[in-house]
Short mmCIF file of N, CA and C in Angstrom, two decimals:
data_model
loop_
_atom_site.label_atom_id
_atom_site.label_comp_id
_atom_site.label_asym_id
_atom_site.label_seq_id
_atom_site.Cartn_x
_atom_site.Cartn_y
_atom_site.Cartn_z
N UNK A 1 -12.61 -3.62 -17.00
CA UNK A 1 -12.91 -2.29 -16.50
C UNK A 1 -12.90 -2.35 -14.97
N UNK A 2 -12.13 -1.49 -14.35
CA UNK A 2 -12.11 -1.48 -12.89
C UNK A 2 -13.08 -0.41 -12.37
N UNK A 3 -13.23 -0.36 -11.05
CA UNK A 3 -14.23 0.53 -10.46
C UNK A 3 -13.97 2.00 -10.78
N UNK A 4 -12.72 2.41 -10.80
CA UNK A 4 -12.41 3.80 -11.12
C UNK A 4 -12.81 4.13 -12.55
N UNK A 5 -12.62 3.20 -13.47
CA UNK A 5 -13.01 3.42 -14.86
C UNK A 5 -14.54 3.51 -14.99
N UNK A 6 -15.25 2.75 -14.18
CA UNK A 6 -16.72 2.82 -14.20
C UNK A 6 -17.16 4.21 -13.78
N UNK A 7 -16.57 4.74 -12.70
CA UNK A 7 -16.92 6.10 -12.25
C UNK A 7 -16.62 7.12 -13.35
N UNK A 8 -15.47 6.99 -14.00
CA UNK A 8 -15.11 7.93 -15.07
C UNK A 8 -16.06 7.79 -16.27
N UNK A 9 -16.46 6.56 -16.60
CA UNK A 9 -17.33 6.30 -17.73
C UNK A 9 -18.67 7.01 -17.56
N UNK A 10 -19.25 6.91 -16.36
CA UNK A 10 -20.55 7.53 -16.11
C UNK A 10 -20.45 9.04 -15.96
N UNK A 11 -19.30 9.56 -15.58
CA UNK A 11 -19.11 11.00 -15.48
C UNK A 11 -19.78 11.63 -14.27
N UNK A 12 -19.57 12.92 -14.11
CA UNK A 12 -20.07 13.67 -12.96
C UNK A 12 -21.59 13.74 -12.90
N UNK A 13 -22.25 13.75 -14.05
CA UNK A 13 -23.71 13.89 -14.09
C UNK A 13 -24.44 12.69 -13.48
N UNK A 14 -23.79 11.54 -13.43
CA UNK A 14 -24.44 10.33 -12.94
C UNK A 14 -23.89 9.84 -11.60
N UNK A 15 -23.11 10.65 -10.92
CA UNK A 15 -22.48 10.19 -9.68
C UNK A 15 -23.48 9.85 -8.58
N UNK A 16 -24.69 10.42 -8.64
CA UNK A 16 -25.67 10.13 -7.59
C UNK A 16 -26.11 8.66 -7.60
N UNK A 17 -26.00 7.96 -8.73
CA UNK A 17 -26.38 6.55 -8.75
C UNK A 17 -25.39 5.70 -7.94
N UNK A 18 -24.20 6.23 -7.67
CA UNK A 18 -23.19 5.50 -6.91
C UNK A 18 -23.19 5.88 -5.42
N UNK A 19 -24.14 6.72 -5.03
CA UNK A 19 -24.18 7.17 -3.64
C UNK A 19 -24.30 5.97 -2.70
N UNK A 20 -23.45 5.93 -1.69
CA UNK A 20 -23.45 4.85 -0.72
C UNK A 20 -22.55 3.69 -1.07
N UNK A 21 -22.00 3.68 -2.28
CA UNK A 21 -21.08 2.62 -2.69
C UNK A 21 -19.66 3.14 -2.49
N UNK A 22 -18.89 2.42 -1.69
CA UNK A 22 -17.51 2.84 -1.40
C UNK A 22 -16.64 2.67 -2.64
N UNK A 23 -15.80 3.66 -2.90
CA UNK A 23 -14.89 3.58 -4.04
C UNK A 23 -13.69 2.71 -3.71
N UNK A 24 -13.32 2.67 -2.43
CA UNK A 24 -12.24 1.78 -2.03
C UNK A 24 -12.53 1.31 -0.62
N UNK A 25 -11.85 0.25 -0.24
CA UNK A 25 -12.07 -0.32 1.09
C UNK A 25 -11.69 0.68 2.17
N UNK A 26 -12.52 0.76 3.21
CA UNK A 26 -12.18 1.61 4.35
C UNK A 26 -11.10 0.98 5.20
N UNK A 27 -11.13 -0.35 5.28
CA UNK A 27 -10.10 -1.08 6.01
C UNK A 27 -10.03 -2.50 5.49
N UNK A 28 -8.89 -3.15 5.71
CA UNK A 28 -8.69 -4.51 5.25
C UNK A 28 -9.25 -5.53 6.23
N UNK A 29 -9.50 -6.72 5.73
CA UNK A 29 -9.95 -7.83 6.56
C UNK A 29 -8.72 -8.53 7.12
N UNK A 30 -8.78 -8.93 8.39
CA UNK A 30 -7.66 -9.61 9.04
C UNK A 30 -8.17 -10.79 9.85
N UNK A 31 -7.24 -11.64 10.27
CA UNK A 31 -7.58 -12.70 11.21
C UNK A 31 -7.72 -12.08 12.59
N UNK A 32 -8.06 -12.90 13.57
CA UNK A 32 -8.27 -12.39 14.93
C UNK A 32 -6.97 -11.93 15.61
N UNK A 33 -5.82 -12.27 15.05
CA UNK A 33 -4.54 -11.84 15.64
C UNK A 33 -4.26 -10.36 15.39
N UNK A 34 -4.95 -9.77 14.44
CA UNK A 34 -4.69 -8.39 14.02
C UNK A 34 -5.94 -7.53 14.21
N UNK A 35 -5.71 -6.24 14.28
CA UNK A 35 -6.79 -5.27 14.37
C UNK A 35 -6.68 -4.34 13.17
N UNK A 36 -7.75 -4.20 12.43
CA UNK A 36 -7.80 -3.29 11.30
C UNK A 36 -8.69 -2.11 11.71
N UNK A 37 -8.13 -0.91 11.67
CA UNK A 37 -8.80 0.28 12.18
C UNK A 37 -8.78 1.37 11.13
N UNK A 38 -9.91 2.03 10.95
CA UNK A 38 -9.89 3.22 10.10
C UNK A 38 -9.03 4.26 10.80
N UNK A 39 -8.26 5.00 10.04
CA UNK A 39 -7.31 5.95 10.62
C UNK A 39 -8.00 6.96 11.53
N UNK A 40 -9.20 7.36 11.19
CA UNK A 40 -9.92 8.34 12.01
C UNK A 40 -10.26 7.79 13.40
N UNK A 41 -10.26 6.47 13.57
CA UNK A 41 -10.57 5.85 14.86
C UNK A 41 -9.33 5.52 15.68
N UNK A 42 -8.15 5.77 15.15
CA UNK A 42 -6.90 5.45 15.85
C UNK A 42 -6.62 6.51 16.91
N UNK A 43 -6.36 6.08 18.12
CA UNK A 43 -6.08 7.00 19.23
C UNK A 43 -4.74 7.69 19.02
N UNK A 44 -4.63 8.92 19.51
CA UNK A 44 -3.42 9.72 19.34
C UNK A 44 -2.19 9.04 19.91
N UNK A 45 -2.31 8.39 21.07
CA UNK A 45 -1.15 7.72 21.67
C UNK A 45 -0.68 6.54 20.82
N UNK A 46 -1.61 5.92 20.11
CA UNK A 46 -1.23 4.83 19.21
C UNK A 46 -0.58 5.38 17.93
N UNK A 47 -1.03 6.55 17.48
CA UNK A 47 -0.38 7.18 16.33
C UNK A 47 1.09 7.47 16.64
N UNK A 48 1.36 7.93 17.85
CA UNK A 48 2.74 8.21 18.26
C UNK A 48 3.56 6.92 18.27
N UNK A 49 2.99 5.85 18.79
CA UNK A 49 3.69 4.56 18.84
C UNK A 49 3.95 4.01 17.44
N UNK A 50 2.96 4.15 16.55
CA UNK A 50 3.12 3.70 15.16
C UNK A 50 4.24 4.48 14.49
N UNK A 51 4.23 5.81 14.64
CA UNK A 51 5.27 6.65 14.03
C UNK A 51 6.65 6.27 14.55
N UNK A 52 6.75 5.98 15.82
CA UNK A 52 8.04 5.58 16.42
C UNK A 52 8.52 4.25 15.84
N UNK A 53 7.60 3.29 15.71
CA UNK A 53 7.96 1.98 15.14
C UNK A 53 8.40 2.13 13.69
N UNK A 54 7.66 2.92 12.91
CA UNK A 54 8.02 3.14 11.50
C UNK A 54 9.36 3.85 11.38
N UNK A 55 9.58 4.84 12.22
CA UNK A 55 10.85 5.58 12.18
C UNK A 55 12.02 4.65 12.49
N UNK A 56 11.84 3.76 13.45
CA UNK A 56 12.89 2.80 13.78
C UNK A 56 13.15 1.83 12.64
N UNK A 57 12.11 1.45 11.92
CA UNK A 57 12.26 0.50 10.82
C UNK A 57 12.90 1.12 9.59
N UNK A 58 12.53 2.36 9.29
CA UNK A 58 13.03 3.00 8.07
C UNK A 58 14.34 3.75 8.28
N UNK A 59 14.68 4.05 9.51
CA UNK A 59 15.95 4.72 9.80
C UNK A 59 16.10 6.02 9.04
N UNK A 60 17.23 6.18 8.36
CA UNK A 60 17.51 7.43 7.64
C UNK A 60 16.60 7.64 6.44
N UNK A 61 15.90 6.59 6.01
CA UNK A 61 14.98 6.70 4.87
C UNK A 61 13.56 7.06 5.30
N UNK A 62 13.38 7.30 6.59
CA UNK A 62 12.06 7.62 7.12
C UNK A 62 11.60 8.98 6.60
N UNK A 63 10.39 9.01 6.05
CA UNK A 63 9.80 10.24 5.54
C UNK A 63 8.51 10.48 6.31
N UNK A 64 8.55 11.38 7.27
CA UNK A 64 7.41 11.63 8.14
C UNK A 64 6.16 12.06 7.37
N UNK A 65 6.34 12.68 6.21
CA UNK A 65 5.19 13.12 5.43
C UNK A 65 4.37 11.95 4.88
N UNK A 66 4.94 10.75 4.88
CA UNK A 66 4.23 9.58 4.37
C UNK A 66 3.52 8.78 5.46
N UNK A 67 3.63 9.23 6.71
CA UNK A 67 3.08 8.43 7.81
C UNK A 67 1.57 8.57 7.91
N UNK A 68 1.05 9.71 8.24
CA UNK A 68 -0.40 9.88 8.39
C UNK A 68 -0.89 10.97 7.45
N UNK A 69 -0.66 10.77 6.16
CA UNK A 69 -1.08 11.76 5.17
C UNK A 69 -2.47 11.43 4.63
N UNK A 70 -2.93 12.21 3.68
CA UNK A 70 -4.28 12.06 3.14
C UNK A 70 -4.48 10.75 2.38
N UNK A 71 -3.41 10.07 2.00
CA UNK A 71 -3.54 8.81 1.27
C UNK A 71 -3.92 7.64 2.17
N UNK A 72 -3.60 7.73 3.44
CA UNK A 72 -3.80 6.62 4.36
C UNK A 72 -5.26 6.58 4.83
N UNK A 73 -5.91 5.44 4.64
CA UNK A 73 -7.30 5.31 5.08
C UNK A 73 -7.44 4.44 6.32
N UNK A 74 -6.49 3.53 6.54
CA UNK A 74 -6.59 2.64 7.70
C UNK A 74 -5.23 2.13 8.12
N UNK A 75 -5.23 1.38 9.20
CA UNK A 75 -4.01 0.79 9.72
C UNK A 75 -4.34 -0.60 10.23
N UNK A 76 -3.39 -1.51 10.07
CA UNK A 76 -3.52 -2.85 10.61
C UNK A 76 -2.44 -2.99 11.68
N UNK A 77 -2.85 -3.49 12.86
CA UNK A 77 -1.94 -3.57 14.01
C UNK A 77 -2.00 -4.96 14.62
N UNK A 78 -0.84 -5.43 15.04
CA UNK A 78 -0.77 -6.62 15.89
C UNK A 78 -0.18 -6.16 17.20
N UNK A 79 -0.93 -6.41 18.27
CA UNK A 79 -0.50 -6.00 19.59
C UNK A 79 0.37 -7.09 20.21
N UNK A 80 1.37 -6.67 20.98
CA UNK A 80 2.24 -7.60 21.68
C UNK A 80 2.41 -7.16 23.12
N UNK A 81 3.29 -7.84 23.84
CA UNK A 81 3.54 -7.51 25.25
C UNK A 81 4.10 -6.12 25.44
N UNK A 82 4.82 -5.62 24.44
CA UNK A 82 5.47 -4.31 24.53
C UNK A 82 4.72 -3.24 23.74
N UNK A 83 3.44 -3.45 23.51
CA UNK A 83 2.66 -2.49 22.72
C UNK A 83 2.45 -3.01 21.31
N UNK A 84 2.64 -2.15 20.33
CA UNK A 84 2.43 -2.53 18.94
C UNK A 84 3.61 -3.39 18.48
N UNK A 85 3.31 -4.61 18.06
CA UNK A 85 4.34 -5.56 17.62
C UNK A 85 4.64 -5.36 16.13
N UNK A 86 3.58 -5.13 15.35
CA UNK A 86 3.75 -4.88 13.92
C UNK A 86 2.55 -4.04 13.45
N UNK A 87 2.77 -3.31 12.36
CA UNK A 87 1.69 -2.48 11.83
C UNK A 87 1.96 -2.15 10.37
N UNK A 88 0.91 -1.78 9.68
CA UNK A 88 1.08 -1.24 8.34
C UNK A 88 0.00 -0.21 8.07
N UNK A 89 0.39 0.81 7.36
CA UNK A 89 -0.53 1.86 6.93
C UNK A 89 -1.08 1.45 5.57
N UNK A 90 -2.37 1.66 5.38
CA UNK A 90 -3.04 1.14 4.20
C UNK A 90 -3.83 2.25 3.50
N UNK A 91 -3.84 2.21 2.19
CA UNK A 91 -4.66 3.08 1.36
C UNK A 91 -5.55 2.17 0.52
N UNK A 92 -6.78 1.96 0.96
CA UNK A 92 -7.67 1.03 0.25
C UNK A 92 -7.13 -0.38 0.37
N UNK A 93 -6.54 -0.90 -0.71
CA UNK A 93 -5.93 -2.23 -0.70
C UNK A 93 -4.41 -2.15 -0.85
N UNK A 94 -3.89 -0.95 -0.86
CA UNK A 94 -2.44 -0.78 -1.01
C UNK A 94 -1.78 -0.71 0.37
N UNK A 95 -0.82 -1.58 0.58
CA UNK A 95 -0.01 -1.52 1.79
C UNK A 95 1.00 -0.40 1.54
N UNK A 96 0.85 0.67 2.27
CA UNK A 96 1.61 1.88 2.03
C UNK A 96 2.99 1.84 2.69
N UNK A 97 3.03 1.50 3.97
CA UNK A 97 4.29 1.30 4.67
C UNK A 97 4.04 0.38 5.85
N UNK A 98 5.08 -0.35 6.25
CA UNK A 98 4.92 -1.35 7.31
C UNK A 98 6.17 -1.40 8.16
N UNK A 99 5.98 -1.86 9.39
CA UNK A 99 7.10 -2.02 10.31
C UNK A 99 6.75 -3.09 11.33
N UNK A 100 7.78 -3.71 11.87
CA UNK A 100 7.58 -4.73 12.91
C UNK A 100 8.84 -4.80 13.77
N UNK A 101 8.65 -5.29 14.97
CA UNK A 101 9.78 -5.45 15.89
C UNK A 101 10.71 -6.57 15.44
N UNK A 102 10.17 -7.56 14.76
CA UNK A 102 10.92 -8.72 14.27
C UNK A 102 10.57 -8.96 12.81
N UNK A 103 11.52 -9.47 12.03
CA UNK A 103 11.26 -9.78 10.63
C UNK A 103 10.14 -10.79 10.45
N UNK A 104 10.06 -11.77 11.34
CA UNK A 104 9.01 -12.78 11.24
C UNK A 104 7.63 -12.17 11.47
N UNK A 105 7.56 -11.12 12.32
CA UNK A 105 6.28 -10.43 12.53
C UNK A 105 5.86 -9.68 11.28
N UNK A 106 6.82 -9.12 10.57
CA UNK A 106 6.57 -8.40 9.33
C UNK A 106 5.99 -9.37 8.30
N UNK A 107 6.62 -10.53 8.15
CA UNK A 107 6.16 -11.54 7.20
C UNK A 107 4.76 -12.01 7.57
N UNK A 108 4.54 -12.28 8.86
CA UNK A 108 3.23 -12.76 9.32
C UNK A 108 2.13 -11.75 9.02
N UNK A 109 2.41 -10.47 9.18
CA UNK A 109 1.43 -9.42 8.89
C UNK A 109 1.05 -9.43 7.41
N UNK A 110 2.04 -9.44 6.54
CA UNK A 110 1.77 -9.45 5.10
C UNK A 110 1.05 -10.74 4.69
N UNK A 111 1.45 -11.87 5.28
CA UNK A 111 0.80 -13.14 4.96
C UNK A 111 -0.67 -13.12 5.37
N UNK A 112 -0.97 -12.54 6.53
CA UNK A 112 -2.34 -12.46 6.98
C UNK A 112 -3.18 -11.59 6.04
N UNK A 113 -2.61 -10.48 5.61
CA UNK A 113 -3.34 -9.60 4.69
C UNK A 113 -3.56 -10.26 3.34
N UNK A 114 -2.55 -10.98 2.84
CA UNK A 114 -2.69 -11.68 1.56
C UNK A 114 -3.73 -12.80 1.65
N UNK A 115 -3.78 -13.46 2.78
CA UNK A 115 -4.72 -14.57 2.97
C UNK A 115 -6.16 -14.08 3.09
N UNK A 116 -6.37 -12.93 3.71
CA UNK A 116 -7.72 -12.47 4.04
C UNK A 116 -8.28 -11.40 3.12
N UNK A 117 -7.53 -11.01 2.11
CA UNK A 117 -7.99 -9.98 1.18
C UNK A 117 -7.69 -10.41 -0.24
N UNK A 118 -8.62 -10.14 -1.11
CA UNK A 118 -8.50 -10.59 -2.50
C UNK A 118 -7.32 -9.95 -3.23
N UNK A 119 -7.12 -8.66 -3.05
CA UNK A 119 -6.11 -7.98 -3.85
C UNK A 119 -5.39 -6.92 -3.02
N UNK A 120 -4.43 -7.33 -2.22
CA UNK A 120 -3.57 -6.35 -1.56
C UNK A 120 -2.30 -6.23 -2.39
N UNK A 121 -1.73 -5.05 -2.36
CA UNK A 121 -0.53 -4.82 -3.17
C UNK A 121 0.34 -3.75 -2.53
N UNK A 122 1.58 -3.74 -2.95
CA UNK A 122 2.52 -2.72 -2.47
C UNK A 122 3.55 -2.47 -3.56
N UNK A 123 4.28 -1.40 -3.39
CA UNK A 123 5.38 -1.10 -4.29
C UNK A 123 6.66 -1.07 -3.46
N UNK A 124 7.75 -1.53 -4.06
CA UNK A 124 9.02 -1.67 -3.36
C UNK A 124 10.14 -1.18 -4.27
N UNK A 125 11.11 -0.51 -3.69
CA UNK A 125 12.31 -0.09 -4.43
C UNK A 125 12.90 -1.31 -5.12
N UNK A 126 13.18 -1.20 -6.42
CA UNK A 126 13.71 -2.36 -7.15
C UNK A 126 15.10 -2.75 -6.66
N UNK A 127 15.76 -1.86 -5.94
CA UNK A 127 17.10 -2.15 -5.41
C UNK A 127 17.06 -2.62 -3.96
N UNK A 128 15.90 -3.09 -3.50
CA UNK A 128 15.76 -3.58 -2.14
C UNK A 128 15.33 -5.05 -2.17
N UNK A 129 16.25 -5.96 -2.47
CA UNK A 129 15.88 -7.37 -2.58
C UNK A 129 15.41 -7.98 -1.25
N UNK A 130 15.84 -7.41 -0.13
CA UNK A 130 15.41 -7.94 1.18
C UNK A 130 13.89 -7.79 1.34
N UNK A 131 13.36 -6.60 1.08
CA UNK A 131 11.92 -6.38 1.22
C UNK A 131 11.16 -7.18 0.17
N UNK A 132 11.70 -7.25 -1.03
CA UNK A 132 11.05 -8.06 -2.07
C UNK A 132 10.95 -9.52 -1.64
N UNK A 133 12.03 -10.04 -1.04
CA UNK A 133 12.04 -11.43 -0.57
C UNK A 133 11.04 -11.63 0.57
N UNK A 134 10.99 -10.68 1.51
CA UNK A 134 10.04 -10.79 2.61
C UNK A 134 8.60 -10.81 2.08
N UNK A 135 8.31 -9.96 1.10
CA UNK A 135 6.98 -9.94 0.49
C UNK A 135 6.67 -11.29 -0.17
N UNK A 136 7.64 -11.84 -0.87
CA UNK A 136 7.44 -13.13 -1.54
C UNK A 136 7.20 -14.24 -0.54
N UNK A 137 7.97 -14.27 0.54
CA UNK A 137 7.77 -15.27 1.58
C UNK A 137 6.36 -15.16 2.16
N UNK A 138 5.87 -13.93 2.28
CA UNK A 138 4.54 -13.69 2.84
C UNK A 138 3.40 -14.03 1.88
N UNK A 139 3.71 -14.26 0.61
CA UNK A 139 2.67 -14.64 -0.34
C UNK A 139 2.35 -13.62 -1.41
N UNK A 140 3.06 -12.51 -1.43
CA UNK A 140 2.85 -11.54 -2.51
C UNK A 140 3.74 -11.93 -3.69
N UNK A 141 3.25 -11.71 -4.88
CA UNK A 141 3.96 -12.10 -6.09
C UNK A 141 4.31 -10.84 -6.88
N UNK A 142 5.52 -10.82 -7.43
CA UNK A 142 5.94 -9.67 -8.22
C UNK A 142 5.14 -9.63 -9.52
N UNK A 143 4.53 -8.48 -9.79
CA UNK A 143 3.75 -8.31 -11.02
C UNK A 143 4.71 -8.07 -12.18
N UNK A 144 4.54 -8.85 -13.26
CA UNK A 144 5.44 -8.75 -14.40
C UNK A 144 4.73 -8.26 -15.67
N UNK A 145 3.44 -8.02 -15.58
CA UNK A 145 2.70 -7.56 -16.74
C UNK A 145 2.61 -6.03 -16.70
N UNK A 146 3.28 -5.33 -17.62
CA UNK A 146 3.26 -3.87 -17.62
C UNK A 146 1.86 -3.27 -17.71
N UNK A 147 0.95 -3.94 -18.44
CA UNK A 147 -0.42 -3.42 -18.56
C UNK A 147 -1.15 -3.47 -17.22
N UNK A 148 -0.93 -4.53 -16.46
CA UNK A 148 -1.56 -4.65 -15.14
C UNK A 148 -1.00 -3.58 -14.20
N UNK A 149 0.31 -3.40 -14.21
CA UNK A 149 0.95 -2.38 -13.37
C UNK A 149 0.37 -1.01 -13.70
N UNK A 150 0.34 -0.68 -14.98
CA UNK A 150 -0.19 0.62 -15.41
C UNK A 150 -1.65 0.79 -14.98
N UNK A 151 -2.45 -0.23 -15.19
CA UNK A 151 -3.88 -0.14 -14.86
C UNK A 151 -4.09 0.10 -13.37
N UNK A 152 -3.38 -0.64 -12.53
CA UNK A 152 -3.53 -0.47 -11.08
C UNK A 152 -3.05 0.90 -10.65
N UNK A 153 -1.87 1.29 -11.06
CA UNK A 153 -1.31 2.57 -10.60
C UNK A 153 -2.09 3.77 -11.12
N UNK A 154 -2.48 3.75 -12.37
CA UNK A 154 -3.22 4.89 -12.91
C UNK A 154 -4.62 5.00 -12.30
N UNK A 155 -5.23 3.86 -11.98
CA UNK A 155 -6.57 3.89 -11.39
C UNK A 155 -6.52 4.30 -9.93
N UNK A 156 -5.44 4.02 -9.26
CA UNK A 156 -5.37 4.25 -7.82
C UNK A 156 -4.67 5.54 -7.42
N UNK A 157 -3.95 6.18 -8.33
CA UNK A 157 -3.20 7.35 -7.93
C UNK A 157 -3.00 8.33 -9.09
N UNK A 158 -3.30 9.57 -8.83
CA UNK A 158 -3.08 10.62 -9.83
C UNK A 158 -1.60 10.79 -10.16
N UNK A 159 -0.73 10.54 -9.18
CA UNK A 159 0.69 10.81 -9.38
C UNK A 159 1.34 9.87 -10.39
N UNK A 160 0.66 8.78 -10.76
CA UNK A 160 1.23 7.86 -11.74
C UNK A 160 0.59 7.98 -13.11
N UNK A 161 -0.08 9.08 -13.40
CA UNK A 161 -0.69 9.27 -14.72
C UNK A 161 0.39 9.33 -15.81
N UNK A 162 1.57 9.81 -15.46
CA UNK A 162 2.67 9.91 -16.41
C UNK A 162 3.84 9.10 -15.86
N UNK A 163 3.90 7.82 -16.25
CA UNK A 163 4.96 6.97 -15.73
C UNK A 163 5.63 6.17 -16.83
N UNK A 164 6.83 5.74 -16.53
CA UNK A 164 7.59 4.87 -17.43
C UNK A 164 7.57 3.48 -16.83
N UNK A 165 7.36 2.47 -17.66
CA UNK A 165 7.46 1.08 -17.25
C UNK A 165 8.46 0.42 -18.19
N UNK A 166 9.45 -0.25 -17.60
CA UNK A 166 10.51 -0.83 -18.41
C UNK A 166 11.16 -1.99 -17.66
N UNK A 167 12.01 -2.74 -18.38
CA UNK A 167 12.73 -3.84 -17.75
C UNK A 167 14.05 -3.32 -17.20
N UNK A 168 14.38 -3.76 -16.00
CA UNK A 168 15.62 -3.35 -15.33
C UNK A 168 16.11 -4.53 -14.49
N UNK A 169 17.28 -5.02 -14.78
CA UNK A 169 17.86 -6.15 -14.04
C UNK A 169 16.92 -7.35 -13.98
N UNK A 170 16.23 -7.62 -15.07
CA UNK A 170 15.34 -8.78 -15.15
C UNK A 170 13.98 -8.58 -14.50
N UNK A 171 13.69 -7.37 -14.04
CA UNK A 171 12.40 -7.08 -13.40
C UNK A 171 11.66 -6.02 -14.20
N UNK A 172 10.34 -6.06 -14.14
CA UNK A 172 9.53 -5.00 -14.73
C UNK A 172 9.37 -3.93 -13.65
N UNK A 173 9.87 -2.73 -13.91
CA UNK A 173 9.86 -1.64 -12.93
C UNK A 173 9.10 -0.45 -13.50
N UNK A 174 8.78 0.47 -12.62
CA UNK A 174 8.10 1.68 -13.04
C UNK A 174 8.64 2.85 -12.23
N UNK A 175 8.48 4.04 -12.77
CA UNK A 175 8.77 5.27 -12.03
C UNK A 175 8.06 6.42 -12.73
N UNK A 176 7.86 7.48 -11.98
CA UNK A 176 7.19 8.65 -12.53
C UNK A 176 8.10 9.32 -13.55
N UNK A 177 7.56 9.63 -14.70
CA UNK A 177 8.34 10.26 -15.77
C UNK A 177 8.73 11.69 -15.44
N UNK A 178 7.84 12.38 -14.76
CA UNK A 178 8.03 13.81 -14.52
C UNK A 178 8.75 14.12 -13.21
N UNK A 179 9.37 13.13 -12.59
CA UNK A 179 10.04 13.34 -11.31
C UNK A 179 11.46 12.79 -11.36
N UNK A 180 12.45 13.67 -11.51
CA UNK A 180 13.83 13.20 -11.62
C UNK A 180 14.34 12.50 -10.35
N UNK A 181 13.72 12.79 -9.21
CA UNK A 181 14.15 12.16 -7.95
C UNK A 181 13.50 10.81 -7.71
N UNK A 182 12.53 10.44 -8.53
CA UNK A 182 11.86 9.16 -8.32
C UNK A 182 12.82 8.03 -8.68
N UNK A 183 12.63 6.88 -8.04
CA UNK A 183 13.48 5.72 -8.27
C UNK A 183 12.61 4.57 -8.77
N UNK A 184 13.20 3.63 -9.52
CA UNK A 184 12.42 2.52 -10.05
C UNK A 184 11.91 1.61 -8.93
N UNK A 185 10.66 1.18 -9.09
CA UNK A 185 10.01 0.31 -8.10
C UNK A 185 9.40 -0.90 -8.81
N UNK A 186 9.14 -1.92 -8.03
CA UNK A 186 8.41 -3.09 -8.51
C UNK A 186 7.08 -3.13 -7.76
N UNK A 187 6.12 -3.82 -8.35
CA UNK A 187 4.83 -4.02 -7.69
C UNK A 187 4.72 -5.47 -7.28
N UNK A 188 4.27 -5.68 -6.04
CA UNK A 188 3.99 -7.01 -5.54
C UNK A 188 2.53 -7.06 -5.11
N UNK A 189 1.84 -8.16 -5.39
CA UNK A 189 0.43 -8.23 -5.03
C UNK A 189 0.00 -9.67 -4.75
N UNK A 190 -1.11 -9.77 -4.03
CA UNK A 190 -1.63 -11.09 -3.67
C UNK A 190 -2.38 -11.70 -4.84
#
């Protein structure tokens, strides 16, 4: 039983017993090389720099609506000589999106998060072997148990209440059943 299931089990009438207990992490733990900041504490000029770095990394696949939306609770940043060297937007323990000036900085960021947090995870397009490989080098492992994938996604996001999980090209993938534009993804986690 995970924390979300505990909240559901007790129902609305008993929610006061959970007062003061966080439902998800406000920010991730990092080594001294990185800064983990709640999104509400991030300065506006840094938000602009983060958006620019992400836009450069994602290119034509950049979706501005995913940058500082209601899902994002914190950000992890590594500062360099030219400003932000690498960063990732985080929702609890989910790495939502990440970017870095160099591929090695990207790997180092994910490795630091995997080393310092019990359960960080992300989802990746199943047709993007480069990002999957970078995640693996950093210490994240592809989840192959459909029950674990379902449990994590359904507990962490309303949008995955109706999803398909199936094998595709030797990988266990998932996608939303009710969204024809959705594409198959894999889950990687520490």
